[in-house]
Coordinates of C-alpha atoms and ligand atoms in Angstrom, one line a residue:
M1 CA 15.4 23.0 -18.0
S2 CA 14.4 22.0 -14.5
S3 CA 15.2 18.9 -13.1
I4 CA 11.8 18.6 -13.2
A5 CA 11.2 18.1 -16.8
R6 CA 14.4 16.7 -17.1
L7 CA 13.4 13.0 -15.2
L8 CA 10.0 13.8 -16.8
A9 CA 11.4 14.5 -20.7
S10 CA 13.6 10.4 -19.6
V11 CA 11.1 8.2 -17.9
P12 CA 9.2 5.7 -20.0
T13 CA 5.4 6.4 -21.0
R14 CA 4.7 3.6 -23.0
L15 CA 3.4 0.0 -22.0
W16 CA 6.1 -2.4 -20.6
I17 CA 5.1 -5.6 -22.8
D18 CA 7.3 -9.3 -23.0
G19 CA 10.8 -6.6 -22.4
A20 CA 9.6 -3.3 -24.0
D21 CA 7.9 -0.5 -24.3
T22 CA 5.4 -0.5 -26.8
D23 CA 2.5 1.2 -27.9
P24 CA -1.1 0.1 -27.4
V25 CA -3.0 -1.4 -29.8
D26 CA -5.4 1.0 -30.2
G27 CA -3.1 4.1 -30.0
G28 CA -4.7 5.7 -26.5
H29 CA -3.2 7.8 -24.5
F30 CA -3.9 9.9 -20.9
S31 CA -2.8 12.4 -19.0
V32 CA -0.7 12.7 -15.4
V33 CA -1.7 15.5 -13.4
N34 CA 0.9 16.6 -10.9
P35 CA -1.1 17.7 -7.7
A36 CA 0.9 20.1 -6.4
T37 CA -0.6 22.4 -9.2
G38 CA -3.4 20.8 -11.1
A39 CA -0.7 20.8 -14.7
V40 CA -0.5 18.2 -16.7
V41 CA 2.9 16.7 -16.7
A42 CA 2.7 13.4 -19.3
E43 CA 1.1 11.9 -21.2
V44 CA 0.6 8.0 -20.5
A45 CA 0.0 4.9 -22.8
D46 CA -3.5 3.7 -22.2
A47 CA -3.3 -0.1 -21.9
R48 CA -6.7 -2.2 -23.0
G49 CA -8.1 -5.9 -23.1
K50 CA -6.0 -6.6 -26.1
D51 CA -3.0 -5.2 -24.7
A52 CA -3.3 -6.7 -21.4
L53 CA -3.6 -10.3 -23.2
L54 CA -0.6 -10.2 -25.2
A55 CA 1.1 -9.3 -21.8
L56 CA -0.8 -12.7 -20.7
D57 CA 0.9 -14.4 -23.2
A58 CA 4.4 -13.2 -22.6
A59 CA 3.8 -14.1 -19.2
C60 CA 2.7 -17.4 -20.1
R61 CA 5.4 -18.7 -22.3
V62 CA 8.3 -17.8 -19.9
Q63 CA 6.5 -18.9 -16.6
D64 CA 7.9 -22.7 -17.2
E65 CA 11.4 -21.0 -17.3
W66 CA 11.4 -18.9 -15.1
A67 CA 9.9 -20.8 -12.0
A68 CA 12.8 -23.4 -13.3
T69 CA 15.3 -20.8 -13.0
A70 CA 17.4 -21.1 -9.7
P71 CA 16.5 -19.6 -6.6
R72 CA 20.2 -18.0 -6.2
E73 CA 19.9 -16.3 -9.9
R74 CA 16.3 -15.2 -9.5
S75 CA 17.7 -13.7 -6.3
R76 CA 20.6 -12.3 -7.4
I77 CA 18.0 -10.4 -9.8
L78 CA 16.0 -8.9 -6.9
R79 CA 19.5 -8.0 -5.1
R80 CA 21.1 -6.0 -8.4
A81 CA 17.3 -4.2 -9.0
W82 CA 17.3 -3.5 -5.1
E83 CA 21.0 -1.9 -5.7
L84 CA 19.4 -0.2 -9.1
V85 CA 15.9 0.8 -7.1
V86 CA 18.6 2.5 -3.7
E87 CA 20.9 4.5 -6.8
R88 CA 18.5 6.1 -8.6
T89 CA 16.7 7.1 -5.3
E90 CA 16.5 10.8 -6.4
D91 CA 14.7 10.2 -9.6
L92 CA 12.2 7.8 -8.0
A93 CA 11.6 10.5 -5.2
L94 CA 11.2 13.3 -7.6
L95 CA 9.0 11.0 -9.6
M96 CA 6.9 10.4 -7.1
T97 CA 6.4 13.4 -5.6
V98 CA 5.8 15.0 -8.8
E99 CA 2.7 12.1 -9.5
M100 CA 1.2 11.8 -6.0
G101 CA 2.6 14.7 -4.2
K102 CA 3.8 13.4 -0.9
T103 CA 7.0 15.5 0.4
L104 CA 10.5 14.7 -1.6
A105 CA 11.6 13.4 2.0
E106 CA 8.5 11.3 2.6
S107 CA 9.1 9.4 -1.2
R108 CA 13.1 9.3 -0.2
G109 CA 11.8 7.6 2.6
E110 CA 9.2 5.7 0.4
V111 CA 11.8 4.6 -2.6
A112 CA 14.2 2.9 0.9
Y113 CA 11.0 1.3 1.9
G114 CA 9.9 0.4 -1.7
A115 CA 13.5 -1.2 -2.4
E116 CA 13.5 -3.4 1.4
F117 CA 10.6 -5.1 -0.5
L118 CA 13.1 -6.3 -3.4
R119 CA 16.4 -7.1 -1.2
W120 CA 13.7 -9.0 1.8
F121 CA 13.1 -11.2 -0.8
S122 CA 16.0 -11.9 -3.1
E123 CA 16.8 -13.4 1.0
E124 CA 13.6 -15.2 0.9
A125 CA 14.5 -16.8 -3.2
V126 CA 16.4 -19.2 -1.7
R127 CA 14.8 -20.4 1.2
I128 CA 11.6 -21.9 -0.2
G129 CA 11.1 -25.1 1.7
G130 CA 8.7 -28.3 1.9
R131 CA 9.0 -30.7 4.6
Y132 CA 9.0 -34.4 5.2
T133 CA 7.2 -36.6 7.6
E134 CA 6.4 -39.6 8.3
A135 CA 2.5 -41.2 8.5
P136 CA 1.5 -41.0 12.0
S137 CA -0.1 -44.5 11.1
G138 CA 3.2 -45.8 10.2
N139 CA 1.8 -47.0 6.3
G140 CA 3.1 -44.4 4.7
R141 CA 5.9 -40.9 4.2
I142 CA 4.4 -37.4 3.6
L143 CA 6.8 -34.9 1.3
V144 CA 5.3 -31.6 0.9
T145 CA 6.3 -29.4 -1.3
K146 CA 6.4 -25.6 -2.8
A147 CA 5.7 -24.7 -6.1
P148 CA 4.9 -20.8 -7.7
V149 CA 1.3 -20.2 -8.3
G150 CA 1.6 -19.3 -12.1
P151 CA 1.3 -16.4 -14.1
C152 CA 0.0 -12.9 -11.5
L153 CA -1.8 -9.6 -11.8
A154 CA -1.1 -6.8 -9.0
I155 CA -3.3 -4.2 -9.1
T156 CA -2.0 -1.3 -6.9
P157 CA -2.8 2.1 -5.5
W158 CA -1.5 5.6 -5.9
N159 CA -0.9 6.1 -2.2
F160 CA 2.2 4.2 -2.8
P161 CA 3.2 3.9 -6.4
L162 CA 6.7 1.9 -6.0
A163 CA 6.3 0.3 -2.7
M164 CA 2.8 -1.3 -2.9
G165 CA 3.7 -2.3 -6.6
T166 CA 7.7 -4.2 -5.0
R167 CA 5.8 -5.5 -2.1
K168 CA 4.1 -7.8 -4.2
I169 CA 6.5 -8.0 -7.2
G170 CA 9.6 -8.9 -5.1
P171 CA 7.9 -12.6 -3.5
A172 CA 6.0 -12.9 -6.6
L173 CA 9.0 -13.2 -8.3
A174 CA 11.3 -14.5 -5.6
A175 CA 8.6 -17.2 -5.5
G176 CA 8.9 -18.2 -9.3
C177 CA 6.1 -16.4 -10.5
T178 CA 5.1 -14.3 -13.7
M179 CA 3.4 -11.2 -13.1
I180 CA 1.3 -8.5 -14.7
V181 CA 0.9 -5.0 -12.9
K182 CA -1.9 -2.6 -13.6
P183 CA -0.7 0.9 -11.6
A184 CA -3.3 3.2 -10.4
E185 CA -4.5 6.0 -13.2
D186 CA -2.9 8.9 -11.4
T187 CA 0.2 7.3 -10.4
P188 CA 1.5 4.9 -14.0
L189 CA 5.1 6.8 -13.7
T190 CA 7.0 5.7 -11.2
M191 CA 6.2 1.6 -12.3
L192 CA 7.3 2.1 -15.4
L193 CA 10.5 3.4 -14.3
L194 CA 10.8 0.6 -12.1
A195 CA 10.0 -2.2 -15.0
E196 CA 12.8 -0.5 -17.0
I197 CA 14.9 -0.6 -13.8
L198 CA 14.1 -4.5 -13.1
A199 CA 14.6 -4.9 -16.4
E200 CA 18.6 -3.5 -16.0
A201 CA 19.1 -5.8 -13.5
G202 CA 18.6 -9.0 -15.5
L203 CA 15.0 -9.9 -15.6
P204 CA 14.2 -11.8 -18.0
A205 CA 11.8 -10.3 -21.1
G206 CA 7.6 -11.7 -20.1
V207 CA 8.3 -12.4 -16.2
L208 CA 6.8 -8.5 -15.4
S209 CA 4.6 -6.2 -17.6
V210 CA 3.5 -3.3 -16.6
L211 CA 0.1 -1.8 -18.2
P212 CA -1.2 1.5 -17.1
T213 CA -5.1 2.1 -18.2
S214 CA -7.9 4.9 -17.1
D215 CA -9.8 2.1 -17.5
A216 CA -8.7 -0.4 -14.6
A217 CA -12.0 -3.4 -16.2
S218 CA -10.6 -3.1 -19.4
V219 CA -7.7 -3.9 -19.0
T220 CA -8.1 -6.8 -15.5
E221 CA -11.5 -8.7 -16.4
P222 CA -9.9 -9.9 -19.6
L223 CA -7.5 -11.5 -17.8
L224 CA -9.1 -12.2 -14.1
A225 CA -11.8 -14.4 -16.8
D226 CA -8.9 -15.7 -18.3
P227 CA -7.9 -20.0 -16.9
R228 CA -4.1 -18.7 -17.4
L229 CA -4.1 -16.5 -15.2
R230 CA -3.9 -17.8 -11.5
K231 CA -3.7 -14.6 -9.5
V232 CA -4.5 -11.3 -8.4
T233 CA -3.0 -9.6 -5.2
F234 CA -4.9 -5.7 -4.7
T235 CA -4.4 -3.2 -2.9
G236 CA -6.5 -0.6 -2.8
S237 CA -10.9 0.5 -1.4
T238 CA -12.6 -2.5 0.3
R239 CA -15.5 -1.3 -3.0
V240 CA -12.9 -2.7 -5.8
G241 CA -11.9 -5.5 -3.3
K242 CA -15.3 -7.0 -3.0
L243 CA -15.3 -6.5 -7.0
L244 CA -12.3 -8.3 -7.7
I245 CA -13.0 -11.0 -5.2
E246 CA -16.1 -11.9 -6.4
Q247 CA -14.4 -11.6 -10.6
S248 CA -11.8 -13.9 -9.2
A249 CA -14.2 -16.8 -8.4
Q250 CA -15.2 -17.7 -12.1
Q251 CA -11.6 -19.0 -12.1
V252 CA -11.5 -19.6 -8.7
L253 CA -8.1 -17.7 -9.1
R254 CA -5.7 -17.4 -5.1
T255 CA -6.5 -13.7 -3.9
S256 CA -4.7 -11.2 -1.5
M257 CA -6.3 -8.0 -0.7
E258 CA -4.7 -4.9 0.9
L259 CA -8.4 -3.2 1.8
G260 CA -9.0 -0.5 3.8
G261 CA -8.7 0.4 7.1
N262 CA -10.3 2.9 10.0
A263 CA -7.5 2.8 12.4
P264 CA -7.9 3.0 16.2
F265 CA -5.3 5.3 18.2
I266 CA -6.2 5.6 21.6
V267 CA -4.3 7.1 24.5
F268 CA -4.6 5.8 27.7
D269 CA -4.5 8.2 30.7
D270 CA -0.9 5.9 32.0
A271 CA 0.8 7.3 28.4
D272 CA 3.2 9.0 28.1
V273 CA 1.6 12.2 26.2
D274 CA 4.2 13.3 24.5
G275 CA 5.1 10.2 23.3
A276 CA 1.9 9.5 22.1
V277 CA 1.4 13.0 20.2
T278 CA 4.8 12.3 18.1
G279 CA 3.4 9.0 17.9
A280 CA 0.3 10.5 16.5
M281 CA 1.8 12.6 13.8
A282 CA 3.6 9.9 12.5
A283 CA 0.2 7.6 12.4
K284 CA -1.9 10.7 11.3
M285 CA 0.4 12.6 9.0
R286 CA 2.6 10.4 7.7
N287 CA 1.7 10.1 3.6
G288 CA -0.2 13.2 3.9
G289 CA -2.7 11.3 6.0
E290 CA -3.3 8.8 2.3
A291 CA -2.3 5.5 3.9
C292 CA -4.5 2.7 4.4
T293 CA -2.4 2.4 8.3
A294 CA -3.3 5.7 8.6
A295 CA -5.4 6.5 12.3
N296 CA -8.7 7.5 10.9
R297 CA -10.0 7.8 14.5
I298 CA -7.4 8.7 17.8
L299 CA -9.6 7.8 21.0
V300 CA -7.9 9.7 24.1
H301 CA -8.2 9.0 27.6
N302 CA -10.9 12.2 29.2
A303 CA -8.2 12.8 32.0
V304 CA -5.4 13.8 29.2
R305 CA -7.6 14.6 26.6
E306 CA -7.4 18.2 26.6
E307 CA -3.2 18.4 27.1
F308 CA -2.9 15.6 23.6
T309 CA -5.3 17.7 22.0
A310 CA -3.4 21.1 22.3
K311 CA -0.3 19.6 22.3
L312 CA -1.1 17.8 19.0
T313 CA -3.2 20.7 17.2
E314 CA -0.5 22.7 18.2
R315 CA 2.5 20.4 16.0
I316 CA 0.2 19.7 13.2
A317 CA -1.7 23.9 12.5
A318 CA 2.4 24.2 12.4
L319 CA 2.8 22.4 9.7
R320 CA 4.1 24.0 6.0
V321 CA 2.0 23.1 3.5
G322 CA 2.7 23.4 -0.4
P323 CA 4.1 21.2 -3.3
G324 CA 5.9 18.7 -1.6
Y325 CA 9.1 19.5 -3.9
E326 CA 9.6 22.6 -2.2
D327 CA 11.9 22.8 0.1
G328 CA 10.5 23.3 4.0
T329 CA 7.1 21.8 2.1
E330 CA 5.8 18.9 5.2
L331 CA 2.6 18.2 3.7
G332 CA 2.4 18.3 0.3
P333 CA -1.3 18.1 -1.9
L334 CA -4.2 15.6 -1.7
I335 CA -4.2 12.9 -5.0
N336 CA -7.0 15.0 -6.4
D337 CA -9.8 16.7 -6.8
R338 CA -12.6 14.0 -6.4
Q339 CA -10.3 12.7 -3.3
R340 CA -10.0 16.3 -1.8
G341 CA -13.9 17.0 -2.0
A342 CA -14.7 13.5 -0.4
V343 CA -12.3 14.5 3.0
A344 CA -13.6 17.7 3.0
A345 CA -17.5 16.3 2.8
L346 CA -16.7 14.0 5.8
V347 CA -15.3 17.3 7.8
A348 CA -19.0 19.4 7.0
D349 CA -20.7 16.0 8.2
A350 CA -18.5 15.6 11.8
V351 CA -19.0 20.1 12.3
D352 CA -22.5 19.4 11.2
A353 CA -22.3 16.1 13.7
G354 CA -21.8 18.1 16.3
A355 CA -17.3 18.3 16.2
R356 CA -15.4 21.2 16.8
V357 CA -12.2 22.4 14.9
R358 CA -9.4 23.0 16.6
T359 CA -7.4 24.0 13.5
G360 CA -7.9 23.8 9.7
G361 CA -10.6 22.4 8.7
H362 CA -11.2 24.3 4.8
V363 CA -9.5 23.5 1.5
V364 CA -6.9 25.7 0.4
D365 CA -7.4 28.2 -2.6
G366 CA -5.6 27.9 -5.5
P367 CA -4.1 25.8 -7.8
G368 CA -3.5 22.3 -7.0
Y369 CA -5.6 19.9 -4.4
F370 CA -4.1 21.2 -0.6
F371 CA -6.3 21.0 2.1
E372 CA -5.4 22.1 5.6
P373 CA -4.2 20.2 8.0
T374 CA -7.1 20.1 10.3
V375 CA -8.0 19.2 14.1
L376 CA -11.1 18.0 15.4
D377 CA -12.4 16.9 18.8
E378 CA -14.8 15.8 20.6
V379 CA -16.4 14.1 17.4
P380 CA -19.7 12.3 18.1
A381 CA -20.3 8.5 17.0
G382 CA -22.6 8.9 14.8
A383 CA -20.1 10.9 12.4
R384 CA -19.6 9.7 9.4
I385 CA -15.5 10.0 9.7
V386 CA -16.2 7.4 12.9
R387 CA -16.9 4.3 10.3
E388 CA -14.8 5.8 6.5
E389 CA -11.6 6.2 6.3
I390 CA -10.7 9.6 5.1
F391 CA -7.3 9.6 3.1
G392 CA -6.2 12.9 3.8
P393 CA -4.3 15.0 6.9
V394 CA -7.6 15.6 9.6
A395 CA -7.4 13.9 13.2
A396 CA -10.1 13.0 14.4
I397 CA -10.5 13.1 18.4
T398 CA -12.8 11.8 20.8
G399 CA -12.6 11.1 24.6
F400 CA -13.2 7.8 26.4
D401 CA -13.4 7.4 30.0
T402 CA -12.4 3.2 30.7
E403 CA -10.2 0.7 29.6
A404 CA -13.4 -1.1 28.4
E405 CA -15.2 1.0 26.1
A406 CA -11.8 2.2 24.3
I407 CA -12.0 -1.3 22.9
A408 CA -15.3 -1.7 22.4
A409 CA -15.0 1.6 20.1
A410 CA -11.7 0.9 18.4
N411 CA -13.8 -2.6 17.8
D412 CA -16.6 -1.1 16.0
T413 CA -15.8 -1.0 12.9
E414 CA -16.1 -3.7 10.0
Y415 CA -12.3 -2.6 9.2
G416 CA -9.5 -4.7 10.4
L417 CA -5.5 -3.9 9.7
A418 CA -3.7 -1.3 12.0
A419 CA -4.4 -0.2 15.4
Y420 CA -2.3 1.8 17.5
F421 CA -2.0 2.6 21.1
Y422 CA 0.1 4.2 23.9
T423 CA 0.0 3.3 27.7
R424 CA 3.4 2.2 30.4
D425 CA 1.5 -0.5 31.9
L426 CA 2.4 -3.7 30.4
D427 CA 0.0 -6.0 31.7
R428 CA -2.6 -3.8 29.7
A429 CA 0.0 -3.8 26.3
M430 CA -0.5 -7.2 26.1
R431 CA -4.4 -7.6 27.1
V432 CA -5.3 -4.9 24.3
A433 CA -3.0 -6.5 21.8
A434 CA -4.7 -9.2 21.8
A435 CA -8.4 -7.5 22.3
L436 CA -7.5 -5.2 19.4
E437 CA -9.8 -6.6 16.0
S438 CA -6.9 -5.9 13.7
G439 CA -3.8 -7.8 11.8
M440 CA -1.9 -5.2 13.1
V441 CA -0.9 -4.0 16.6
G442 CA 1.7 -0.6 17.8
V443 CA 2.7 -0.4 21.0
N444 CA 3.7 3.0 21.5
R445 CA 5.0 3.6 18.3
G446 CA 2.5 5.1 15.4
V447 CA 5.1 3.7 12.4
I448 CA 4.1 0.0 11.9
S449 CA 5.4 -0.9 8.5
D450 CA 7.9 -2.8 8.0
P451 CA 9.0 -5.5 4.7
A452 CA 10.2 -7.8 7.6
A453 CA 7.1 -8.0 9.1
P454 CA 3.4 -9.6 7.3
F455 CA 1.5 -6.4 6.6
G456 CA -2.6 -7.3 6.5
G457 CA -5.8 -7.6 8.2
V458 CA -8.5 -8.9 9.6
K459 CA -12.2 -8.6 8.7
Q460 CA -13.2 -6.6 6.1
S461 CA -9.5 -5.5 5.8
G462 CA -8.7 -7.9 3.7
L463 CA -7.1 -12.0 3.4
G464 CA -3.3 -12.5 3.1
S465 CA -0.2 -10.9 4.6
E466 CA 2.3 -8.8 2.4
G467 CA 6.3 -9.1 3.7
G468 CA 7.6 -11.0 5.9
T469 CA 8.6 -14.3 6.1
E470 CA 4.9 -14.9 5.4
G471 CA 4.6 -12.9 2.4
I472 CA 6.2 -15.6 -0.1
D473 CA 3.3 -18.0 1.0
E474 CA 1.3 -15.9 -1.0
Y475 CA 3.2 -17.1 -4.4
L476 CA 3.7 -20.7 -3.7
S477 CA 0.9 -23.6 -3.8
T478 CA 1.2 -26.7 -1.9
K479 CA 1.7 -30.0 -3.1
Y480 CA 1.0 -33.1 -1.1
I481 CA 2.9 -36.2 -2.2
A482 CA 2.6 -40.0 -1.1
L483 CA 5.1 -42.2 -0.8
P484 CA 4.5 -45.9 0.5
A485 CA 6.8 -46.6 4.4
Ligands
NAD501 P1 -9.1 2.2 -6.3 O1 -9.8 1.0 -4.8 O2 -10.8 3.0 -6.3 O3 -8.7 2.0 -6.9 C1 -7.2 0.9 -6.7 C2 -6.8 0.3 -7.5 O4 -7.9 -0.6 -8.3 C3 -6.3 1.7 -8.3 O5 -4.9 0.3 -9.2 C4 -7.6 1.5 -9.5 O6 -7.5 1.9 -11.0 C5 -8.0 0.2 -9.3 N1 -9.5 -0.4 -9.8 C6 -10.4 0.7 -9.8 N2 -11.8 0.1 -10.7 C7 -11.4 -0.8 -10.4 C8 -12.4 -2.0 -11.0 N3 -13.7 -2.1 -11.7 N4 -11.2 -3.2 -11.9 C9 -9.9 -3.1 -11.0 N5 -9.8 -2.5 -10.8 C10 -10.0 -1.4 -10.4 O7 -8.9 3.5 -4.6 P2 -9.0 4.9 -4.8 O8 -10.4 5.4 -5.7 O9 -7.8 5.2 -5.7 O10 -9.5 5.3 -3.5 C11 -11.0 5.2 -3.2 C12 -10.2 5.1 -2.0 O11 -9.7 3.3 -1.5 C13 -9.5 5.7 -0.6 O12 -10.2 7.0 -0.4 C14 -8.4 5.0 0.3 O13 -10.0 5.0 1.9 C15 -8.9 3.5 -0.1 N6 -7.5 3.1 -1.2 C16 -7.5 2.4 0.4 C17 -5.5 2.1 0.1 C18 -5.2 0.6 0.9 O14 -3.9 0.8 0.6 N7 -5.5 0.1 1.7 C19 -5.1 2.7 -1.1 C20 -5.5 3.4 -2.0 C21 -6.9 4.1 -2.2

């Protein structure tokens, strides 16, 4: 038996409700596919509304007890979960590679990154503060306390099957909230295994439930309509985020929204061009380009554009494409045929509009959902690829002549999640960082995600921050207690 078959035979595939593997009330299941081959690798239980309400019943039953659990104890459980996730790195990494497609090296990186949210928030659990002050008028005292918001729903995407879960689960549990996770349909297995690990770490039954489903709305809508749910936290497309904000209005839910991006990556004429090429490789090709922080528009000063483009093209053309679990693979498949079709359509549109293909540009024939690593140069402003999230291994390069022109182009989008730029000029670095309409800015670096930093966007990229000391506030409500002087 191969290591993949052995792992798949041992991972949970049923719903995780109230601390137990559970069959769906209606008994359905759906297939999980290996995007490197197109073959079905698992049949997973398919939740519906009735299962969702059972999970919410369990969450509500234990909410008060979990909130009253000593912060040190919540912290201890999260810390233990971090240890166990790290111990299970190889299993979790292989599972992610099989259901999502990224290379094993990237999956291992995600396990370390995703686990770190459990450790970081284990440390934040014991530092939830309030404040006390005297009223300026002298006629009263002000006490401010923090309390968990209550039962939460987390809806996670397929591109980071572990980390997008732990980034929500870590702070929610640390704050004393219960949580129901609806993982993405393409990648439910990683989250089911994580639930098992959290239980092994000592998480009481009911505090966390995981509901895979092939019909997201059938699970989320009954929860969002239920007055017992107090918050929804979502990572995914802006389209679905808007829908969830609308649906959340009914019960006036707290919302955290990590939505789409259209990150500019600017290379100024005073940049270290080799450093910028290395940064662009990370910002563009990390996770096969399937990241909301991925460099979507590479804007390069015309004085260095040819040098930068030639060097980036050489690196990208040399990437070894193949199944993520094969030795030497540097770029895996896209998540599914729909996503690959969307990437191919964006490339075709850009080429029609006048972009030049420097390498790649095509779907790879054969099994699996592979797309050639691609560089497009001279991408015109009117091309769809400039406005829409690519979510694939395609670098789209456009030239500019002045700093003002670069900033205007960078900000000319409804998104505002991540932005990157390269310069050696400190004054310019401060000026441009301030001028970019973006929740996160990378200066002379192509990777910005860090569990200790607040991840989040402005404009249509979302609401709220995940990670950092800010991350736990999303799961706390503020109470003001007025006291006599
Ligand atoms: P999506 O927004 O459709 O899916 C994200 C999550 O939302 C999944 O769990 C999905 O099941 C759930 N969902 C979908 N429809 C829903 C509904 N009506 N009600 C409740 N939940 C629902 O994203 P996708 O289709 O997987 O990817 C499409 C595009 O979204 C990508 O090309 C990319 O641009 C963007 N995306 C962004 C991120 C990010 O990290 N910001 C992650 C994934 C995808």
